[in-house]
Amino acid sequence: GESVGLHLPTLSVQEGDNSIINCAYSNSASDYFIWYKQESGKGPQFIIDIRSNMDKRQGQRVTVLLNKTVKHLSLQIAATQPGDSAVYFCAEILNAGNMLTFGGGTRLMVKP
Amino acid sequence: NAGVTQTPKFQVLKTGQSMTLQCAQDMNHNSMYWYRQDPGMGLRLIYYSASEGTTDKGEVPNGYNVSRLNKREFSLRLESAAPSQTSVYFCASRGGTTGANVLTFGAGSRLTVL
């Protein structure tokens, strides 16, 4: 079936550098995407979302980019901090429904 | 404002035993969900309840039952636990006037089946 996936399972960056976490999706009908952050032993926490009629959305230190042509989603974290170390999941929703499909996750490790 | 509360946080069962995971939300959300997360994996939807009185199967419903007790509470039951059900279970809810598509998750319930 169609699913959301991630290119890199582990990303290691230096503190202060920018991080880019990528996600590929295959369902062209998906109309809403969300990035979640999951710290060890905790539930996923919402970071930022984007609708399919947008190509960019910015939050505090985070930016999500959506390229519908190649079905690609990315999360950019500016000036990465040790507290950003976590597993990041992208997720998609189809037709504003209840089936939120998660990708496999990327672990971000921030080196001091 | 507690958000989504799950109990218990940890549980060890023997194969064949039954148990119920409890979930409650205080955000007046209409929709509630149960996911499982296996080591190094993403979350997979077990069951969801779009509104009080309704439940639907997700991606991996076999071996589980759910009850939407009222708007606040959504429980997940394992009638006869199997080692393959060893996982971390997350409850989530969705709704409200802002961020209506965003799920809010509980802290998780870690279940080990021996």
Short mmCIF file of C-alpha atoms in Angstrom, two decimals:
data_model
loop_
_atom_site.label_atom_id
_atom_site.label_comp_id
_atom_site.label_asym_id
_atom_site.label_seq_id
_atom_site.Cartn_x
_atom_site.Cartn_y
_atom_site.Cartn_z
CA GLY A 1 0.00 0.00 0.00
CA GLU A 2 0.99 3.61 -0.21
CA SER A 3 2.99 4.87 2.71
CA VAL A 4 5.15 7.63 4.06
CA GLY A 5 8.85 6.95 4.38
CA LEU A 6 12.12 8.62 5.33
CA HIS A 7 15.46 8.64 3.51
CA LEU A 8 17.86 8.70 6.47
CA PRO A 9 17.41 6.69 9.64
CA THR A 10 20.09 8.61 11.59
CA LEU A 11 21.36 12.16 11.22
CA SER A 12 24.28 13.49 13.24
CA VAL A 13 24.92 17.25 13.28
CA GLN A 14 27.12 19.66 15.17
CA GLU A 15 25.48 21.98 17.66
CA GLY A 16 24.72 25.27 15.96
CA ASP A 17 24.49 23.81 12.48
CA ASN A 18 21.28 23.55 10.52
CA SER A 19 19.56 20.16 10.21
CA ILE A 20 17.49 18.86 7.35
CA ILE A 21 15.32 15.79 7.78
CA ASN A 22 13.69 14.36 4.68
CA CYS A 23 10.53 12.40 4.01
CA ALA A 24 9.09 10.86 0.86
CA TYR A 25 5.43 10.14 0.46
CA SER A 26 3.73 8.16 -2.24
CA ASN A 27 0.06 9.05 -1.90
CA SER A 28 -0.57 12.04 -4.13
CA ALA A 29 -4.05 12.43 -2.62
CA SER A 30 -2.66 13.29 0.83
CA ASP A 31 -3.63 16.82 1.69
CA TYR A 32 -2.07 17.45 5.06
CA PHE A 33 1.34 16.70 6.55
CA ILE A 34 2.67 16.91 10.08
CA TRP A 35 6.11 16.64 11.65
CA TYR A 36 6.37 15.13 15.12
CA LYS A 37 9.30 15.01 17.53
CA GLN A 38 9.65 12.08 19.91
CA GLU A 39 12.10 12.17 22.78
CA SER A 40 13.15 9.00 24.51
CA GLY A 41 10.40 7.57 26.70
CA LYS A 42 7.82 10.13 25.62
CA GLY A 43 4.95 10.36 23.20
CA PRO A 44 5.30 12.24 19.89
CA GLN A 45 4.96 15.99 20.11
CA PHE A 46 3.64 18.20 17.34
CA ILE A 47 6.24 20.44 15.70
CA ILE A 48 4.74 21.92 12.57
CA ASP A 49 2.20 21.12 9.89
CA ILE A 50 1.55 22.07 6.29
CA ARG A 51 -1.38 21.74 3.94
CA SER A 52 -0.94 20.45 0.43
CA ASN A 53 -1.85 23.84 -1.08
CA MET A 54 1.30 25.33 0.48
CA ASP A 55 4.96 24.74 -0.31
CA LYS A 56 6.57 26.28 2.75
CA ARG A 57 5.67 27.05 6.31
CA GLN A 58 7.86 28.51 9.03
CA GLY A 59 7.76 28.18 12.77
CA GLN A 60 10.17 29.02 15.52
CA ARG A 61 13.55 27.73 14.25
CA VAL A 62 11.76 25.17 12.07
CA THR A 63 10.66 25.26 8.45
CA VAL A 64 8.72 22.64 6.56
CA LEU A 65 9.03 22.44 2.79
CA LEU A 66 6.63 20.51 0.58
CA ASN A 67 7.43 19.56 -2.99
CA LYS A 68 4.34 17.94 -4.46
CA THR A 69 6.00 17.39 -7.83
CA VAL A 70 8.39 14.84 -6.38
CA LYS A 71 6.27 14.00 -3.31
CA HIS A 72 8.91 15.14 -0.88
CA LEU A 73 8.66 16.75 2.53
CA SER A 74 11.49 18.16 4.59
CA LEU A 75 11.96 19.60 8.05
CA GLN A 76 14.68 22.19 8.52
CA ILE A 77 15.88 23.04 12.00
CA ALA A 78 17.99 26.18 12.32
CA ALA A 79 20.87 26.43 14.79
CA THR A 80 20.36 22.89 16.07
CA GLN A 81 20.59 22.53 19.83
CA PRO A 82 21.23 19.50 22.08
CA GLY A 83 17.56 19.63 23.07
CA ASP A 84 16.66 18.90 19.45
CA SER A 85 18.08 15.38 19.76
CA ALA A 86 15.13 13.06 19.22
CA VAL A 87 13.42 10.91 16.63
CA TYR A 88 11.45 12.88 14.06
CA PHE A 89 8.45 11.46 12.23
CA CYS A 90 6.57 12.81 9.29
CA ALA A 91 2.93 11.87 8.93
CA GLU A 92 0.28 12.39 6.32
CA ILE A 93 -3.48 12.64 6.42
CA LEU A 94 -5.63 11.70 3.48
CA ASN A 95 -8.65 13.86 2.72
CA ALA A 96 -8.74 15.36 6.25
CA GLY A 97 -9.78 11.94 7.49
CA ASN A 98 -8.79 9.86 10.45
CA MET A 99 -6.07 7.74 8.89
CA LEU A 100 -2.87 9.46 9.96
CA THR A 101 0.02 7.45 8.48
CA PHE A 102 3.46 7.76 10.01
CA GLY A 103 6.85 7.25 8.43
CA GLY A 104 9.54 5.15 10.05
CA GLY A 105 11.36 8.02 11.79
CA THR A 106 14.79 9.68 11.65
CA ARG A 107 16.98 9.91 14.73
CA LEU A 108 18.68 13.30 15.05
CA MET A 109 21.81 13.36 17.17
CA VAL A 110 23.32 16.71 18.08
CA LYS A 111 27.02 16.76 18.94
CA PRO A 112 28.16 19.44 21.39
CA ASN B 1 -4.87 20.67 31.90
CA ALA B 2 -3.41 17.14 31.68
CA GLY B 3 -3.99 16.51 27.94
CA VAL B 4 -3.97 12.76 27.22
CA THR B 5 -3.44 10.42 30.18
CA GLN B 6 -2.66 6.73 29.80
CA THR B 7 -2.58 3.99 32.41
CA PRO B 8 -0.71 1.89 33.22
CA LYS B 9 2.73 3.17 32.14
CA PHE B 10 4.27 -0.29 32.36
CA GLN B 11 2.79 -3.79 32.35
CA VAL B 12 4.18 -7.31 32.09
CA LEU B 13 1.83 -10.08 31.05
CA LYS B 14 2.13 -13.80 30.45
CA THR B 15 0.97 -15.23 27.15
CA GLY B 16 -2.80 -15.71 27.21
CA GLN B 17 -3.52 -13.16 29.92
CA SER B 18 -5.87 -10.28 29.27
CA MET B 19 -5.63 -6.62 30.15
CA THR B 20 -7.06 -3.22 29.33
CA LEU B 21 -5.13 -0.06 28.63
CA GLN B 22 -6.96 3.06 29.71
CA CYS B 23 -6.87 6.46 28.03
CA ALA B 24 -8.56 9.72 28.95
CA GLN B 25 -8.38 13.21 27.44
CA ASP B 26 -9.57 16.46 28.93
CA MET B 27 -9.47 18.60 25.78
CA ASN B 28 -13.04 17.89 24.65
CA HIS B 29 -11.71 16.25 21.49
CA ASN B 30 -14.06 14.22 19.34
CA SER B 31 -11.58 11.71 17.88
CA MET B 32 -9.36 9.29 19.77
CA TYR B 33 -6.78 6.79 18.59
CA TRP B 34 -4.67 3.86 19.68
CA TYR B 35 -1.25 3.30 18.08
CA ARG B 36 1.50 0.81 18.73
CA GLN B 37 5.19 1.49 18.29
CA ASP B 38 7.70 -1.32 17.96
CA PRO B 39 11.43 -0.72 18.58
CA GLY B 40 12.99 1.50 15.93
CA MET B 41 9.71 1.75 14.07
CA GLY B 42 7.07 4.31 13.37
CA LEU B 43 3.58 4.29 14.84
CA ARG B 44 0.90 2.01 13.45
CA LEU B 45 -2.79 2.66 13.96
CA ILE B 46 -4.69 -0.10 15.77
CA TYR B 47 -8.16 1.39 16.19
CA TYR B 48 -9.71 4.81 16.24
CA SER B 49 -12.93 6.45 17.30
CA ALA B 50 -14.02 9.39 15.18
CA SER B 51 -16.68 10.37 17.68
CA GLU B 52 -18.38 9.10 20.78
CA GLY B 53 -20.21 5.87 19.96
CA THR B 54 -18.16 4.92 16.91
CA THR B 55 -15.02 2.83 16.49
CA ASP B 56 -13.14 1.72 13.39
CA LYS B 57 -10.23 -0.55 12.58
CA GLY B 58 -6.89 0.86 11.68
CA GLU B 59 -3.86 -0.79 10.11
CA VAL B 60 -3.22 -3.53 12.71
CA PRO B 61 -6.46 -4.33 14.64
CA ASN B 62 -6.07 -8.10 15.04
CA GLY B 63 -5.87 -9.23 18.65
CA TYR B 64 -7.34 -6.02 20.05
CA ASN B 65 -10.70 -4.61 20.99
CA VAL B 66 -11.64 -1.06 21.91
CA SER B 67 -14.39 0.75 23.76
CA ARG B 68 -15.25 4.42 23.51
CA LEU B 69 -16.73 4.67 26.97
CA ASN B 70 -17.68 8.35 26.65
CA LYS B 71 -16.22 11.41 24.97
CA ARG B 72 -13.24 11.48 27.34
CA GLU B 73 -12.27 7.82 27.52
CA PHE B 74 -11.09 5.25 24.98
CA SER B 75 -9.81 1.88 26.17
CA LEU B 76 -7.80 -0.81 24.39
CA ARG B 77 -8.23 -4.45 25.42
CA LEU B 78 -6.03 -7.44 24.76
CA GLU B 79 -8.18 -10.53 25.33
CA SER B 80 -5.37 -13.09 25.03
CA ALA B 81 -1.97 -11.46 24.97
CA ALA B 82 0.74 -12.79 22.65
CA PRO B 83 4.49 -12.03 22.58
CA SER B 84 3.96 -10.27 19.25
CA GLN B 85 1.95 -7.67 21.14
CA THR B 86 4.99 -6.58 23.11
CA SER B 87 5.19 -2.92 22.21
CA VAL B 88 4.71 0.63 23.40
CA TYR B 89 1.11 1.75 23.04
CA PHE B 90 0.16 5.37 22.50
CA CYS B 91 -3.24 6.90 22.83
CA ALA B 92 -3.98 10.16 21.03
CA SER B 93 -6.85 12.55 20.53
CA ARG B 94 -7.71 15.08 17.87
CA GLY B 95 -10.09 17.97 17.58
CA GLY B 96 -10.73 21.50 18.68
CA THR B 97 -11.06 24.72 16.78
CA THR B 98 -7.36 25.19 16.10
CA GLY B 99 -5.00 22.58 14.76
CA ALA B 100 -7.98 20.36 14.11
CA ASN B 101 -5.86 17.82 12.25
CA VAL B 102 -3.13 17.60 14.89
CA LEU B 103 -3.05 14.59 17.18
CA THR B 104 -2.06 15.06 20.81
CA PHE B 105 -0.38 11.98 22.25
CA GLY B 106 -0.14 10.49 25.69
CA ALA B 107 3.17 9.42 27.23
CA GLY B 108 2.75 5.78 26.26
CA SER B 109 2.18 2.42 27.93
CA ARG B 110 5.00 -0.09 27.66
CA LEU B 111 3.68 -3.65 27.48
CA THR B 112 5.80 -6.80 27.64
CA VAL B 113 4.25 -10.18 26.95
CA LEU B 114 6.33 -13.15 28.09
#
